[in-house]
PDB file of N, CA and C in Angstrom:
ATOM      1  N   MET A  17     -19.400  -2.773   6.171  1.00 66.00           N
ATOM      2  CA  MET A  17     -18.153  -2.133   6.492  1.00 66.00           C
ATOM      3  C   MET A  17     -16.989  -2.932   5.881  1.00 66.00           C
ATOM      4  N   PHE A  18     -15.968  -2.260   5.473  1.00 79.00           N
ATOM      5  CA  PHE A  18     -14.766  -2.835   4.875  1.00 79.00           C
ATOM      6  C   PHE A  18     -15.058  -3.581   3.568  1.00 79.00           C
ATOM      7  N   GLU A  19     -16.113  -3.172   2.891  1.00 88.00           N
ATOM      8  CA  GLU A  19     -16.491  -3.806   1.628  1.00 88.00           C
ATOM      9  C   GLU A  19     -15.451  -3.537   0.536  1.00 88.00           C
ATOM     10  N   ASP A  20     -15.011  -2.288   0.407  1.00 87.00           N
ATOM     11  CA  ASP A  20     -14.038  -1.938  -0.631  1.00 87.00           C
ATOM     12  C   ASP A  20     -12.707  -2.647  -0.421  1.00 87.00           C
ATOM     13  N   SER A  21     -12.246  -2.683   0.814  1.00 87.00           N
ATOM     14  CA  SER A  21     -10.968  -3.346   1.079  1.00 87.00           C
ATOM     15  C   SER A  21     -11.079  -4.852   0.831  1.00 87.00           C
ATOM     16  N   GLY A  22     -12.213  -5.425   1.144  1.00 90.00           N
ATOM     17  CA  GLY A  22     -12.432  -6.849   0.896  1.00 90.00           C
ATOM     18  C   GLY A  22     -12.413  -7.177  -0.588  1.00 90.00           C
ATOM     19  N   LYS A  23     -13.028  -6.322  -1.396  1.00 92.00           N
ATOM     20  CA  LYS A  23     -13.018  -6.526  -2.852  1.00 92.00           C
ATOM     21  C   LYS A  23     -11.594  -6.439  -3.399  1.00 92.00           C
ATOM     22  N   ALA A  24     -10.846  -5.461  -2.932  1.00 89.00           N
ATOM     23  CA  ALA A  24      -9.460  -5.300  -3.397  1.00 89.00           C
ATOM     24  C   ALA A  24      -8.611  -6.502  -2.986  1.00 89.00           C
ATOM     25  N   LEU A  25      -8.829  -7.010  -1.788  1.00 89.00           N
ATOM     26  CA  LEU A  25      -8.082  -8.172  -1.321  1.00 89.00           C
ATOM     27  C   LEU A  25      -8.394  -9.411  -2.168  1.00 89.00           C
ATOM     28  N   LYS A  26      -9.658  -9.608  -2.495  1.00 93.00           N
ATOM     29  CA  LYS A  26     -10.035 -10.739  -3.359  1.00 93.00           C
ATOM     30  C   LYS A  26      -9.384 -10.608  -4.728  1.00 93.00           C
ATOM     31  N   ALA A  27      -9.356  -9.398  -5.264  1.00 93.00           N
ATOM     32  CA  ALA A  27      -8.713  -9.168  -6.563  1.00 93.00           C
ATOM     33  C   ALA A  27      -7.214  -9.459  -6.477  1.00 93.00           C
ATOM     34  N   ALA A  28      -6.588  -9.072  -5.374  1.00 89.00           N
ATOM     35  CA  ALA A  28      -5.156  -9.339  -5.183  1.00 89.00           C
ATOM     36  C   ALA A  28      -4.899 -10.846  -5.144  1.00 89.00           C
ATOM     37  N   ARG A  29      -5.753 -11.568  -4.471  1.00 91.00           N
ATOM     38  CA  ARG A  29      -5.588 -13.024  -4.391  1.00 91.00           C
ATOM     39  C   ARG A  29      -5.732 -13.676  -5.766  1.00 91.00           C
ATOM     40  N   ARG A  30      -6.688 -13.188  -6.565  1.00 93.00           N
ATOM     41  CA  ARG A  30      -6.859 -13.721  -7.930  1.00 93.00           C
ATOM     42  C   ARG A  30      -5.598 -13.490  -8.762  1.00 93.00           C
ATOM     43  N   GLU A  31      -5.055 -12.267  -8.680  1.00 91.00           N
ATOM     44  CA  GLU A  31      -3.837 -11.949  -9.432  1.00 91.00           C
ATOM     45  C   GLU A  31      -2.666 -12.816  -8.959  1.00 91.00           C
ATOM     46  N   LEU A  32      -2.568 -13.032  -7.666  1.00 89.00           N
ATOM     47  CA  LEU A  32      -1.501 -13.864  -7.124  1.00 89.00           C
ATOM     48  C   LEU A  32      -1.643 -15.312  -7.602  1.00 89.00           C
ATOM     49  N   ASP A  33      -2.863 -15.814  -7.617  1.00 92.00           N
ATOM     50  CA  ASP A  33      -3.097 -17.171  -8.136  1.00 92.00           C
ATOM     51  C   ASP A  33      -2.695 -17.267  -9.609  1.00 92.00           C
ATOM     52  N   GLU A  34      -3.022 -16.236 -10.385  1.00 93.00           N
ATOM     53  CA  GLU A  34      -2.637 -16.207 -11.797  1.00 93.00           C
ATOM     54  C   GLU A  34      -1.118 -16.192 -11.953  1.00 93.00           C
ATOM     55  N   TYR A  35      -0.458 -15.420 -11.111  1.00 88.00           N
ATOM     56  CA  TYR A  35       1.007 -15.383 -11.144  1.00 88.00           C
ATOM     57  C   TYR A  35       1.580 -16.769 -10.871  1.00 88.00           C
ATOM     58  N   ARG A  36       1.033 -17.444  -9.873  1.00 90.00           N
ATOM     59  CA  ARG A  36       1.536 -18.780  -9.527  1.00 90.00           C
ATOM     60  C   ARG A  36       1.362 -19.760 -10.678  1.00 90.00           C
ATOM     61  N   LYS A  37       0.277 -19.594 -11.432  1.00 94.00           N
ATOM     62  CA  LYS A  37       0.016 -20.487 -12.575  1.00 94.00           C
ATOM     63  C   LYS A  37       0.900 -20.156 -13.768  1.00 94.00           C
ATOM     64  N   THR A  38       1.072 -18.863 -14.041  1.00 93.00           N
ATOM     65  CA  THR A  38       1.724 -18.443 -15.279  1.00 93.00           C
ATOM     66  C   THR A  38       3.170 -17.987 -15.098  1.00 93.00           C
ATOM     67  N   GLY A  39       3.521 -17.536 -13.912  1.00 89.00           N
ATOM     68  CA  GLY A  39       4.853 -16.978 -13.707  1.00 89.00           C
ATOM     69  C   GLY A  39       5.009 -15.591 -14.315  1.00 89.00           C
ATOM     70  N   ASP A  40       3.910 -14.995 -14.753  1.00 89.00           N
ATOM     71  CA  ASP A  40       3.923 -13.659 -15.369  1.00 89.00           C
ATOM     72  C   ASP A  40       4.167 -12.611 -14.287  1.00 89.00           C
ATOM     73  N   SER A  41       5.319 -11.932 -14.360  1.00 85.00           N
ATOM     74  CA  SER A  41       5.681 -10.972 -13.321  1.00 85.00           C
ATOM     75  C   SER A  41       4.703  -9.797 -13.251  1.00 85.00           C
ATOM     76  N   MET A  42       4.023  -9.510 -14.345  1.00 87.00           N
ATOM     77  CA  MET A  42       3.031  -8.425 -14.327  1.00 87.00           C
ATOM     78  C   MET A  42       1.861  -8.792 -13.409  1.00 87.00           C
ATOM     79  N   LYS A  43       1.520 -10.057 -13.366  1.00 88.00           N
ATOM     80  CA  LYS A  43       0.453 -10.507 -12.455  1.00 88.00           C
ATOM     81  C   LYS A  43       0.875 -10.323 -10.994  1.00 88.00           C
ATOM     82  N   LEU A  44       2.149 -10.579 -10.719  1.00 84.00           N
ATOM     83  CA  LEU A  44       2.654 -10.388  -9.359  1.00 84.00           C
ATOM     84  C   LEU A  44       2.602  -8.910  -8.986  1.00 84.00           C
ATOM     85  N   ARG A  45       2.998  -8.055  -9.913  1.00 83.00           N
ATOM     86  CA  ARG A  45       2.940  -6.611  -9.671  1.00 83.00           C
ATOM     87  C   ARG A  45       1.500  -6.159  -9.426  1.00 83.00           C
ATOM     88  N   GLN A  46       0.580  -6.665 -10.232  1.00 87.00           N
ATOM     89  CA  GLN A  46      -0.825  -6.319 -10.054  1.00 87.00           C
ATOM     90  C   GLN A  46      -1.353  -6.810  -8.710  1.00 87.00           C
ATOM     91  N   ALA A  47      -0.921  -7.994  -8.298  1.00 86.00           N
ATOM     92  CA  ALA A  47      -1.333  -8.519  -6.989  1.00 86.00           C
ATOM     93  C   ALA A  47      -0.835  -7.603  -5.871  1.00 86.00           C
ATOM     94  N   ALA A  48       0.409  -7.154  -5.985  1.00 84.00           N
ATOM     95  CA  ALA A  48       0.971  -6.256  -4.968  1.00 84.00           C
ATOM     96  C   ALA A  48       0.221  -4.930  -4.928  1.00 84.00           C
ATOM     97  N   GLU A  49      -0.078  -4.382  -6.092  1.00 86.00           N
ATOM     98  CA  GLU A  49      -0.802  -3.110  -6.150  1.00 86.00           C
ATOM     99  C   GLU A  49      -2.210  -3.239  -5.558  1.00 86.00           C
ATOM    100  N   LYS A  50      -2.883  -4.323  -5.880  1.00 87.00           N
ATOM    101  CA  LYS A  50      -4.228  -4.531  -5.338  1.00 87.00           C
ATOM    102  C   LYS A  50      -4.179  -4.838  -3.844  1.00 87.00           C
ATOM    103  N   GLY A  51      -3.124  -5.501  -3.413  1.00 86.00           N
ATOM    104  CA  GLY A  51      -2.940  -5.730  -1.987  1.00 86.00           C
ATOM    105  C   GLY A  51      -2.753  -4.418  -1.244  1.00 86.00           C
ATOM    106  N   TRP A  52      -1.963  -3.516  -1.833  1.00 85.00           N
ATOM    107  CA  TRP A  52      -1.777  -2.186  -1.232  1.00 85.00           C
ATOM    108  C   TRP A  52      -3.099  -1.440  -1.196  1.00 85.00           C
ATOM    109  N   LEU A  53      -3.884  -1.534  -2.262  1.00 87.00           N
ATOM    110  CA  LEU A  53      -5.189  -0.878  -2.291  1.00 87.00           C
ATOM    111  C   LEU A  53      -6.074  -1.409  -1.157  1.00 87.00           C
ATOM    112  N   ALA A  54      -6.023  -2.704  -0.928  1.00 88.00           N
ATOM    113  CA  ALA A  54      -6.813  -3.298   0.154  1.00 88.00           C
ATOM    114  C   ALA A  54      -6.414  -2.709   1.509  1.00 88.00           C
ATOM    115  N   ILE A  55      -5.115  -2.570   1.730  1.00 87.00           N
ATOM    116  CA  ILE A  55      -4.625  -1.980   2.981  1.00 87.00           C
ATOM    117  C   ILE A  55      -5.064  -0.527   3.091  1.00 87.00           C
ATOM    118  N   ASN A  56      -4.878   0.201   2.020  1.00 88.00           N
ATOM    119  CA  ASN A  56      -5.229   1.616   1.986  1.00 88.00           C
ATOM    120  C   ASN A  56      -6.716   1.824   2.292  1.00 88.00           C
ATOM    121  N   LYS A  57      -7.547   1.029   1.642  1.00 90.00           N
ATOM    122  CA  LYS A  57      -9.000   1.127   1.866  1.00 90.00           C
ATOM    123  C   LYS A  57      -9.373   0.702   3.287  1.00 90.00           C
ATOM    124  N   ALA A  58      -8.708  -0.323   3.805  1.00 91.00           N
ATOM    125  CA  ALA A  58      -9.007  -0.774   5.171  1.00 91.00           C
ATOM    126  C   ALA A  58      -8.684   0.320   6.184  1.00 91.00           C
ATOM    127  N   VAL A  59      -7.561   0.997   5.997  1.00 92.00           N
ATOM    128  CA  VAL A  59      -7.200   2.088   6.904  1.00 92.00           C
ATOM    129  C   VAL A  59      -8.218   3.222   6.781  1.00 92.00           C
ATOM    130  N   GLU A  60      -8.597   3.539   5.555  1.00 93.00           N
ATOM    131  CA  GLU A  60      -9.595   4.603   5.346  1.00 93.00           C
ATOM    132  C   GLU A  60     -10.913   4.254   6.040  1.00 93.00           C
ATOM    133  N   GLU A  61     -11.350   3.027   5.870  1.00 93.00           N
ATOM    134  CA  GLU A  61     -12.613   2.601   6.469  1.00 93.00           C
ATOM    135  C   GLU A  61     -12.506   2.517   7.995  1.00 93.00           C
ATOM    136  N   PHE A  62     -11.361   2.088   8.496  1.00 93.00           N
ATOM    137  CA  PHE A  62     -11.131   2.054   9.935  1.00 93.00           C
ATOM    138  C   PHE A  62     -11.219   3.458  10.521  1.00 93.00           C
ATOM    139  N   LEU A  63     -10.560   4.414   9.869  1.00 96.00           N
ATOM    140  CA  LEU A  63     -10.607   5.795  10.348  1.00 96.00           C
ATOM    141  C   LEU A  63     -12.034   6.345  10.335  1.00 96.00           C
ATOM    142  N   LYS A  64     -12.810   5.951   9.328  1.00 95.00           N
ATOM    143  CA  LYS A  64     -14.216   6.395   9.269  1.00 95.00           C
ATOM    144  C   LYS A  64     -14.985   5.917  10.501  1.00 95.00           C
ATOM    145  N   THR A  65     -14.693   4.689  10.956  1.00 94.00           N
ATOM    146  CA  THR A  65     -15.387   4.173  12.141  1.00 94.00           C
ATOM    147  C   THR A  65     -15.049   4.994  13.377  1.00 94.00           C
ATOM    148  N   LEU A  66     -13.898   5.685  13.329  1.00 94.00           N
ATOM    149  CA  LEU A  66     -13.494   6.552  14.432  1.00 94.00           C
ATOM    150  C   LEU A  66     -13.939   7.999  14.218  1.00 94.00           C
ATOM    151  N   GLY A  67     -14.690   8.225  13.137  1.00 95.00           N
ATOM    152  CA  GLY A  67     -15.197   9.559  12.848  1.00 95.00           C
ATOM    153  C   GLY A  67     -14.208  10.466  12.134  1.00 95.00           C
ATOM    154  N   VAL A  68     -13.178   9.867  11.533  1.00 96.00           N
ATOM    155  CA  VAL A  68     -12.146  10.648  10.841  1.00 96.00           C
ATOM    156  C   VAL A  68     -12.283  10.432   9.337  1.00 96.00           C
ATOM    157  N   GLU A  69     -12.459  11.519   8.624  1.00 95.00           N
ATOM    158  CA  GLU A  69     -12.534  11.467   7.159  1.00 95.00           C
ATOM    159  C   GLU A  69     -11.143  11.750   6.602  1.00 95.00           C
ATOM    160  N   ALA A  70     -10.530  10.748   6.002  1.00 95.00           N
ATOM    161  CA  ALA A  70      -9.185  10.896   5.433  1.00 95.00           C
ATOM    162  C   ALA A  70      -9.160  10.205   4.080  1.00 95.00           C
ATOM    163  N   LYS A  71      -8.918  10.967   3.040  1.00 92.00           N
ATOM    164  CA  LYS A  71      -8.924  10.404   1.688  1.00 92.00           C
ATOM    165  C   LYS A  71      -7.522  10.167   1.148  1.00 92.00           C
ATOM    166  N   THR A  72      -6.624  11.122   1.342  1.00 92.00           N
ATOM    167  CA  THR A  72      -5.292  10.988   0.765  1.00 92.00           C
ATOM    168  C   THR A  72      -4.397  10.167   1.687  1.00 92.00           C
ATOM    169  N   TYR A  73      -3.322   9.673   1.103  1.00 90.00           N
ATOM    170  CA  TYR A  73      -2.351   8.915   1.889  1.00 90.00           C
ATOM    171  C   TYR A  73      -1.857   9.758   3.061  1.00 90.00           C
ATOM    172  N   ARG A  74      -1.522  11.003   2.793  1.00 92.00           N
ATOM    173  CA  ARG A  74      -0.994  11.887   3.840  1.00 92.00           C
ATOM    174  C   ARG A  74      -2.020  12.114   4.958  1.00 92.00           C
ATOM    175  N   GLU A  75      -3.284  12.331   4.582  1.00 95.00           N
ATOM    176  CA  GLU A  75      -4.328  12.530   5.590  1.00 95.00           C
ATOM    177  C   GLU A  75      -4.464  11.297   6.479  1.00 95.00           C
ATOM    178  N   LYS A  76      -4.388  10.128   5.871  1.00 94.00           N
ATOM    179  CA  LYS A  76      -4.489   8.888   6.647  1.00 94.00           C
ATOM    180  C   LYS A  76      -3.302   8.743   7.587  1.00 94.00           C
ATOM    181  N   ARG A  77      -2.111   8.966   7.057  1.00 92.00           N
ATOM    182  CA  ARG A  77      -0.889   8.875   7.857  1.00 92.00           C
ATOM    183  C   ARG A  77      -0.940   9.843   9.042  1.00 92.00           C
ATOM    184  N   ASP A  78      -1.325  11.089   8.769  1.00 95.00           N
ATOM    185  CA  ASP A  78      -1.393  12.099   9.824  1.00 95.00           C
ATOM    186  C   ASP A  78      -2.481  11.789  10.853  1.00 95.00           C
ATOM    187  N   ALA A  79      -3.603  11.259  10.383  1.00 96.00           N
ATOM    188  CA  ALA A  79      -4.693  10.908  11.299  1.00 96.00           C
ATOM    189  C   ALA A  79      -4.264   9.785  12.237  1.00 96.00           C
ATOM    190  N   LEU A  80      -3.569   8.789  11.705  1.00 94.00           N
ATOM    191  CA  LEU A  80      -3.084   7.695  12.550  1.00 94.00           C
ATOM    192  C   LEU A  80      -2.136   8.216  13.620  1.00 94.00           C
ATOM    193  N   LYS A  81      -1.278   9.154  13.240  1.00 94.00           N
ATOM    194  CA  LYS A  81      -0.347   9.743  14.207  1.00 94.00           C
ATOM    195  C   LYS A  81      -1.109  10.517  15.275  1.00 94.00           C
ATOM    196  N   LYS A  82      -2.061  11.340  14.837  1.00 95.00           N
ATOM    197  CA  LYS A  82      -2.837  12.168  15.768  1.00 95.00           C
ATOM    198  C   LYS A  82      -3.615  11.304  16.761  1.00 95.00           C
ATOM    199  N   LEU A  83      -4.074  10.146  16.299  1.00 95.00           N
ATOM    200  CA  LEU A  83      -4.823   9.238  17.166  1.00 95.00           C
ATOM    201  C   LEU A  83      -3.917   8.396  18.068  1.00 95.00           C
ATOM    202  N   GLY A  84      -2.612   8.548  17.895  1.00 94.00           N
ATOM    203  CA  GLY A  84      -1.676   7.794  18.719  1.00 94.00           C
ATOM    204  C   GLY A  84      -1.520   6.346  18.285  1.00 94.00           C
ATOM    205  N   LEU A  85      -1.915   6.043  17.066  1.00 92.00           N
ATOM    206  CA  LEU A  85      -1.819   4.680  16.540  1.00 92.00           C
ATOM    207  C   LEU A  85      -0.503   4.532  15.771  1.00 92.00           C
ATOM    208  N   ASN A  86       0.588   4.717  16.498  1.00 88.00           N
ATOM    209  CA  ASN A  86       1.900   4.788  15.862  1.00 88.00           C
ATOM    210  C   ASN A  86       2.349   3.483  15.223  1.00 88.00           C
ATOM    211  N   THR A  87       2.046   2.354  15.835  1.00 85.00           N
ATOM    212  CA  THR A  87       2.435   1.072  15.246  1.00 85.00           C
ATOM    213  C   THR A  87       1.710   0.870  13.920  1.00 85.00           C
ATOM    214  N   LEU A  88       0.420   1.143  13.910  1.00 86.00           N
ATOM    215  CA  LEU A  88      -0.344   1.029  12.670  1.00 86.00           C
ATOM    216  C   LEU A  88       0.169   2.029  11.635  1.00 86.00           C
ATOM    217  N   ARG A  89       0.472   3.227  12.074  1.00 88.00           N
ATOM    218  CA  ARG A  89       1.006   4.255  11.177  1.00 88.00           C
ATOM    219  C   ARG A  89       2.330   3.795  10.569  1.00 88.00           C
ATOM    220  N   ASP A  90       3.213   3.237  11.372  1.00 84.00           N
ATOM    221  CA  ASP A  90       4.499   2.753  10.873  1.00 84.00           C
ATOM    222  C   ASP A  90       4.308   1.657   9.835  1.00 84.00           C
ATOM    223  N   ARG A  91       3.386   0.756  10.109  1.00 82.00           N
ATOM    224  CA  ARG A  91       3.112  -0.327   9.147  1.00 82.00           C
ATOM    225  C   ARG A  91       2.525   0.242   7.860  1.00 82.00           C
ATOM    226  N   PHE A  92       1.636   1.206   8.002  1.00 83.00           N
ATOM    227  CA  PHE A  92       1.010   1.845   6.847  1.00 83.00           C
ATOM    228  C   PHE A  92       2.069   2.557   6.008  1.00 83.00           C
ATOM    229  N   MET A  93       3.055   3.153   6.677  1.00 83.00           N
ATOM    230  CA  MET A  93       4.105   3.895   5.986  1.00 83.00           C
ATOM    231  C   MET A  93       5.191   2.986   5.416  1.00 83.00           C
ATOM    232  N   ALA A  94       5.159   1.706   5.729  1.00 77.00           N
ATOM    233  CA  ALA A  94       6.216   0.799   5.284  1.00 77.00           C
ATOM    234  C   ALA A  94       6.342   0.797   3.761  1.00 77.00           C
ATOM    235  N   ARG A  95       5.238   0.893   3.060  1.00 70.00           N
ATOM    236  CA  ARG A  95       5.302   0.915   1.593  1.00 70.00           C
ATOM    237  C   ARG A  95       6.041   2.154   1.118  1.00 70.00           C
ATOM    238  N   GLU A  96       5.715   3.300   1.703  1.00 65.00           N
ATOM    239  CA  GLU A  96       6.371   4.549   1.319  1.00 65.00           C
ATOM    240  C   GLU A  96       7.876   4.449   1.562  1.00 65.00           C
ATOM    241  N   LYS A  97       8.241   3.937   2.708  1.00 62.00           N
ATOM    242  CA  LYS A  97       9.659   3.806   3.041  1.00 62.00           C
ATOM    243  C   LYS A  97      10.348   2.839   2.087  1.00 62.00           C
ATOM    244  N   GLY A  98       9.688   1.738   1.770  1.00 61.00           N
ATOM    245  CA  GLY A  98      10.261   0.757   0.850  1.00 61.00           C
ATOM    246  C   GLY A  98      10.437   1.308  -0.543  1.00 61.00           C
ATOM    247  N   VAL A  99       9.443   2.020  -1.034  1.00 55.00           N
ATOM    248  CA  VAL A  99       9.521   2.617  -2.367  1.00 55.00           C
ATOM    249  C   VAL A  99      10.645   3.629  -2.410  1.00 55.00           C
ATOM    250  N   THR A 100      10.740   4.474  -1.411  1.00 50.00           N
ATOM    251  CA  THR A 100      11.794   5.478  -1.364  1.00 50.00           C
ATOM    252  C   THR A 100      13.161   4.810  -1.344  1.00 50.00           C
ATOM    253  N   HIS A 101      13.310   3.776  -0.539  1.00 51.00           N
ATOM    254  CA  HIS A 101      14.579   3.070  -0.443  1.00 51.00           C
ATOM    255  C   HIS A 101      14.963   2.452  -1.792  1.00 51.00           C
ATOM    256  N   ARG A 102      14.006   1.817  -2.468  1.00 56.00           N
ATOM    257  CA  ARG A 102      14.292   1.200  -3.766  1.00 56.00           C
ATOM    258  C   ARG A 102      14.693   2.238  -4.801  1.00 56.00           C
ATOM    259  N   LEU A 103      14.010   3.395  -4.809  1.00 56.00           N
ATOM    260  CA  LEU A 103      14.356   4.446  -5.770  1.00 56.00           C
ATOM    261  C   LEU A 103      15.773   4.948  -5.535  1.00 56.00           C
ATOM    262  N   LEU A 104      16.131   5.180  -4.288  1.00 56.00           N
ATOM    263  CA  LEU A 104      17.480   5.634  -3.973  1.00 56.00           C
ATOM    264  C   LEU A 104      18.516   4.585  -4.360  1.00 56.00           C
ATOM    265  N   LEU A 105      18.218   3.321  -4.104  1.00 59.00           N
ATOM    266  CA  LEU A 105      19.133   2.249  -4.455  1.00 59.00           C
ATOM    267  C   LEU A 105      19.324   2.177  -5.970  1.00 59.00           C
ATOM    268  N   ARG A 106      18.247   2.280  -6.722  1.00 61.00           N
ATOM    269  CA  ARG A 106      18.351   2.254  -8.189  1.00 61.00           C
ATOM    270  C   ARG A 106      19.210   3.402  -8.696  1.00 61.00           C
ATOM    271  N   ARG A 107      19.004   4.592  -8.146  1.00 62.00           N
ATOM    272  CA  ARG A 107      19.815   5.741  -8.564  1.00 62.00           C
ATOM    273  C   ARG A 107      21.286   5.497  -8.273  1.00 62.00           C
ATOM    274  N   ALA A 108      21.582   4.964  -7.111  1.00 61.00           N
ATOM    275  CA  ALA A 108      22.971   4.698  -6.744  1.00 61.00           C
ATOM    276  C   ALA A 108      23.593   3.669  -7.681  1.00 61.00           C
ATOM    277  N   VAL A 109      22.843   2.650  -8.013  1.00 61.00           N
ATOM    278  CA  VAL A 109      23.339   1.610  -8.926  1.00 61.00           C
ATOM    279  C   VAL A 109      23.590   2.213 -10.298  1.00 61.00           C
ATOM    280  N   ARG A 110      22.638   3.020 -10.788  1.00 65.00           N
ATOM    281  CA  ARG A 110      22.822   3.641 -12.099  1.00 65.00           C
ATOM    282  C   ARG A 110      24.059   4.525 -12.122  1.00 65.00           C
ATOM    283  N   ARG A 111      24.266   5.289 -11.071  1.00 64.00           N
ATOM    284  CA  ARG A 111      25.450   6.168 -11.001  1.00 64.00           C
ATOM    285  C   ARG A 111      26.726   5.339 -11.011  1.00 64.00           C
ATOM    286  N   GLY A 112      26.702   4.208 -10.320  1.00 59.00           N
ATOM    287  CA  GLY A 112      27.869   3.353 -10.268  1.00 59.00           C
ATOM    288  C   GLY A 112      28.175   2.677 -11.583  1.00 59.00           C
ATOM    289  N   VAL A 113      27.125   2.397 -12.351  1.00 50.00           N
ATOM    290  CA  VAL A 113      27.304   1.702 -13.636  1.00 50.00           C
ATOM    291  C   VAL A 113      27.842   2.658 -14.694  1.00 50.00           C
ATOM    292  N   ARG A 114      27.460   3.912 -14.634  1.00 42.00           N
ATOM    293  CA  ARG A 114      27.863   4.872 -15.667  1.00 42.00           C
ATOM    294  C   ARG A 114      29.283   5.253 -15.578  1.00 42.00           C
TER     295      ARG A 114
END
């Protein structure tokens, strides 16, 4: 159980170690993406243990809500909220610069 999420987490740690050695920002980005994959897979595998089959981000989010796991759902959604916030901020900055 949780084999896929464990593999993704190990890959994220390797990328993070590479970033620390090289300072290559692409390695940091890759570490973040693999870290997100680890979280995503862990939630998917956790839901499977509860008998819930959820493949897409939305299915996972909705399943967590339906199960009353709101704190976990909020944490899971933090990436979505952060990405949305950054996109809006970038647009506002671009509009201000033009």
